[in-house]
Amino acid sequence: MNHRMNDSMILKRTETGQDERNRISSVELPPRAVTGCIRGVESAWQRPANADPVTWEYKTTLGFLPMDDVRKDDVLELPGHGEFVVVNVTPGRRLLSVIALQEKRGAE
């Protein structure tokens, strides 16, 4: 399967660091543009038995070049779809396969 790496996305990453008093805090790195291939976006929903609101989940499968720096827990902002959290990164010989999720509740 031939993938065109022409879908632009914004990658957001946070890292943990220590200050001079050894306190651990998260630091948000500047967002950067990455180019990859959106291979598919799937949606699913479930309604709990009690009166809680409906939970929607969107799952996207993405492809990147093996040299791209995409890690688990990164946030990818996809145009027209919103922000997704990376949950799985599988390096391959020619493609870096990424699975990312987005969850919404009720009428968000």
PDB file of C-alpha atoms in Angstrom, residues 3-107:
ATOM      1  CA  HIS A   3       1.026   6.167   1.593  1.00  0.00           C
ATOM      2  CA  ARG A   4       1.362   9.838   0.714  1.00  0.00           C
ATOM      3  CA  MET A   5       2.934  11.809   3.543  1.00  0.00           C
ATOM      4  CA  ASN A   6       1.071  15.034   2.777  1.00  0.00           C
ATOM      5  CA  ASP A   7      -1.252  15.489   5.791  1.00  0.00           C
ATOM      6  CA  SER A   8       0.060  18.244   8.055  1.00  0.00           C
ATOM      7  CA  MET A   9      -0.521  18.014  11.810  1.00  0.00           C
ATOM      8  CA  ILE A  10       0.585  19.852  14.936  1.00  0.00           C
ATOM      9  CA  LEU A  11       2.567  17.783  17.469  1.00  0.00           C
ATOM     10  CA  LYS A  12       2.412  18.873  21.122  1.00  0.00           C
ATOM     11  CA  ARG A  13       4.655  17.284  23.738  1.00  0.00           C
ATOM     12  CA  THR A  14       5.151  17.684  27.477  1.00  0.00           C
ATOM     13  CA  GLU A  15       8.234  16.552  29.359  1.00  0.00           C
ATOM     14  CA  THR A  16       8.946  16.302  33.052  1.00  0.00           C
ATOM     15  CA  GLY A  17      11.819  18.150  34.599  1.00  0.00           C
ATOM     16  CA  GLN A  18      13.296  19.006  37.988  1.00  0.00           C
ATOM     17  CA  ASP A  19      13.913  22.492  39.305  1.00  0.00           C
ATOM     18  CA  GLU A  20      16.660  23.599  41.712  1.00  0.00           C
ATOM     19  CA  ARG A  21      14.623  22.292  44.691  1.00  0.00           C
ATOM     20  CA  ASN A  22      14.196  18.816  43.116  1.00  0.00           C
ATOM     21  CA  ARG A  23      10.489  19.362  42.473  1.00  0.00           C
ATOM     22  CA  ILE A  24       9.184  17.521  39.449  1.00  0.00           C
ATOM     23  CA  SER A  25       6.971  19.487  37.104  1.00  0.00           C
ATOM     24  CA  SER A  26       5.766  19.060  33.560  1.00  0.00           C
ATOM     25  CA  VAL A  27       7.008  21.436  30.916  1.00  0.00           C
ATOM     26  CA  GLU A  28       5.120  21.951  27.666  1.00  0.00           C
ATOM     27  CA  LEU A  29       7.471  22.074  24.690  1.00  0.00           C
ATOM     28  CA  PRO A  30       6.673  24.404  21.793  1.00  0.00           C
ATOM     29  CA  PRO A  31       4.310  22.805  19.253  1.00  0.00           C
ATOM     30  CA  ARG A  32       5.772  21.817  15.918  1.00  0.00           C
ATOM     31  CA  ALA A  33       4.363  20.912  12.534  1.00  0.00           C
ATOM     32  CA  VAL A  34       4.779  17.333  11.293  1.00  0.00           C
ATOM     33  CA  THR A  35       3.721  15.696   8.049  1.00  0.00           C
ATOM     34  CA  GLY A  36       2.304  12.199   7.871  1.00  0.00           C
ATOM     35  CA  CYS A  37      -0.499  10.105   6.432  1.00  0.00           C
ATOM     36  CA  ILE A  38      -3.959   9.861   8.031  1.00  0.00           C
ATOM     37  CA  ARG A  39      -4.836   6.274   7.186  1.00  0.00           C
ATOM     38  CA  GLY A  40      -8.256   6.243   8.835  1.00  0.00           C
ATOM     39  CA  VAL A  41     -10.505   7.666  11.563  1.00  0.00           C
ATOM     40  CA  GLU A  42     -13.060   5.380  13.255  1.00  0.00           C
ATOM     41  CA  SER A  43     -15.763   6.351  15.725  1.00  0.00           C
ATOM     42  CA  ALA A  44     -17.562   4.360  18.398  1.00  0.00           C
ATOM     43  CA  TRP A  45     -19.917   5.244  21.226  1.00  0.00           C
ATOM     44  CA  GLN A  46     -21.385   3.615  24.289  1.00  0.00           C
ATOM     45  CA  ARG A  47     -24.221   4.496  26.629  1.00  0.00           C
ATOM     46  CA  PRO A  48     -23.674   3.391  30.256  1.00  0.00           C
ATOM     47  CA  ALA A  49     -26.532   1.597  32.034  1.00  0.00           C
ATOM     48  CA  ASN A  50     -26.996   4.430  34.523  1.00  0.00           C
ATOM     49  CA  ALA A  51     -27.893   7.998  33.498  1.00  0.00           C
ATOM     50  CA  ASP A  52     -24.343   9.074  32.626  1.00  0.00           C
ATOM     51  CA  PRO A  53     -23.876  10.836  29.295  1.00  0.00           C
ATOM     52  CA  VAL A  54     -22.865   8.956  26.179  1.00  0.00           C
ATOM     53  CA  THR A  55     -19.118   8.470  25.705  1.00  0.00           C
ATOM     54  CA  TRP A  56     -17.722   8.913  22.176  1.00  0.00           C
ATOM     55  CA  GLU A  57     -14.346   7.575  21.160  1.00  0.00           C
ATOM     56  CA  TYR A  58     -12.483   8.334  17.974  1.00  0.00           C
ATOM     57  CA  LYS A  59      -9.507   6.206  16.936  1.00  0.00           C
ATOM     58  CA  THR A  60      -7.153   7.236  14.173  1.00  0.00           C
ATOM     59  CA  THR A  61      -4.419   5.276  12.466  1.00  0.00           C
ATOM     60  CA  LEU A  62      -1.533   7.370  11.178  1.00  0.00           C
ATOM     61  CA  GLY A  63       1.665   6.732   9.281  1.00  0.00           C
ATOM     62  CA  PHE A  64       4.932   8.653   9.541  1.00  0.00           C
ATOM     63  CA  LEU A  65       8.400   8.249   8.137  1.00  0.00           C
ATOM     64  CA  PRO A  66      10.654   6.148  10.424  1.00  0.00           C
ATOM     65  CA  MET A  67      12.879   9.152  11.172  1.00  0.00           C
ATOM     66  CA  ASP A  68       9.966  11.236  12.555  1.00  0.00           C
ATOM     67  CA  ASP A  69       9.970  11.726  16.317  1.00  0.00           C
ATOM     68  CA  VAL A  70       6.470  10.707  17.450  1.00  0.00           C
ATOM     69  CA  ARG A  71       6.164   9.155  20.926  1.00  0.00           C
ATOM     70  CA  LYS A  72       3.525   7.627  23.159  1.00  0.00           C
ATOM     71  CA  ASP A  73       1.517  10.309  25.071  1.00  0.00           C
ATOM     72  CA  ASP A  74       2.196  12.999  22.454  1.00  0.00           C
ATOM     73  CA  VAL A  75      -0.833  15.043  21.384  1.00  0.00           C
ATOM     74  CA  LEU A  76      -1.508  15.370  17.659  1.00  0.00           C
ATOM     75  CA  GLU A  77      -3.868  18.056  16.394  1.00  0.00           C
ATOM     76  CA  LEU A  78      -5.423  16.828  13.145  1.00  0.00           C
ATOM     77  CA  PRO A  79      -7.108  19.386  10.883  1.00  0.00           C
ATOM     78  CA  GLY A  80     -10.865  18.888  10.922  1.00  0.00           C
ATOM     79  CA  HIS A  81     -10.739  16.213  13.643  1.00  0.00           C
ATOM     80  CA  GLY A  82      -9.320  17.872  16.787  1.00  0.00           C
ATOM     81  CA  GLU A  83      -6.688  16.631  19.232  1.00  0.00           C
ATOM     82  CA  PHE A  84      -5.711  12.971  19.631  1.00  0.00           C
ATOM     83  CA  VAL A  85      -3.451  11.359  22.237  1.00  0.00           C
ATOM     84  CA  VAL A  86      -0.910   8.857  20.902  1.00  0.00           C
ATOM     85  CA  VAL A  87      -1.381   5.465  22.609  1.00  0.00           C
ATOM     86  CA  ASN A  88       0.748   3.165  20.441  1.00  0.00           C
ATOM     87  CA  VAL A  89       3.810   3.650  18.209  1.00  0.00           C
ATOM     88  CA  THR A  90       5.088   0.717  16.165  1.00  0.00           C
ATOM     89  CA  PRO A  91       8.263   1.224  14.139  1.00  0.00           C
ATOM     90  CA  GLY A  92       8.465  -0.670  10.878  1.00  0.00           C
ATOM     91  CA  ARG A  93      11.002  -0.941   8.108  1.00  0.00           C
ATOM     92  CA  ARG A  94       9.416   1.752   5.943  1.00  0.00           C
ATOM     93  CA  LEU A  95       6.709   3.269   8.112  1.00  0.00           C
ATOM     94  CA  LEU A  96       6.160   4.406  11.693  1.00  0.00           C
ATOM     95  CA  SER A  97       2.632   3.233  12.529  1.00  0.00           C
ATOM     96  CA  VAL A  98       0.803   5.333  15.142  1.00  0.00           C
ATOM     97  CA  ILE A  99      -2.576   4.802  16.862  1.00  0.00           C
ATOM     98  CA  ALA A 100      -4.144   7.780  18.628  1.00  0.00           C
ATOM     99  CA  LEU A 101      -7.423   8.179  20.565  1.00  0.00           C
ATOM    100  CA  GLN A 102      -9.819  11.004  21.321  1.00  0.00           C
ATOM    101  CA  GLU A 103     -12.625  10.706  23.873  1.00  0.00           C
ATOM    102  CA  LYS A 104     -15.640  12.956  24.334  1.00  0.00           C
ATOM    103  CA  ARG A 105     -18.573  12.793  26.715  1.00  0.00           C
ATOM    104  CA  GLY A 106     -22.146  13.883  26.141  1.00  0.00           C
ATOM    105  CA  ALA A 107     -22.648  16.867  23.857  1.00  0.00           C
TER     106      ALA A 107
END
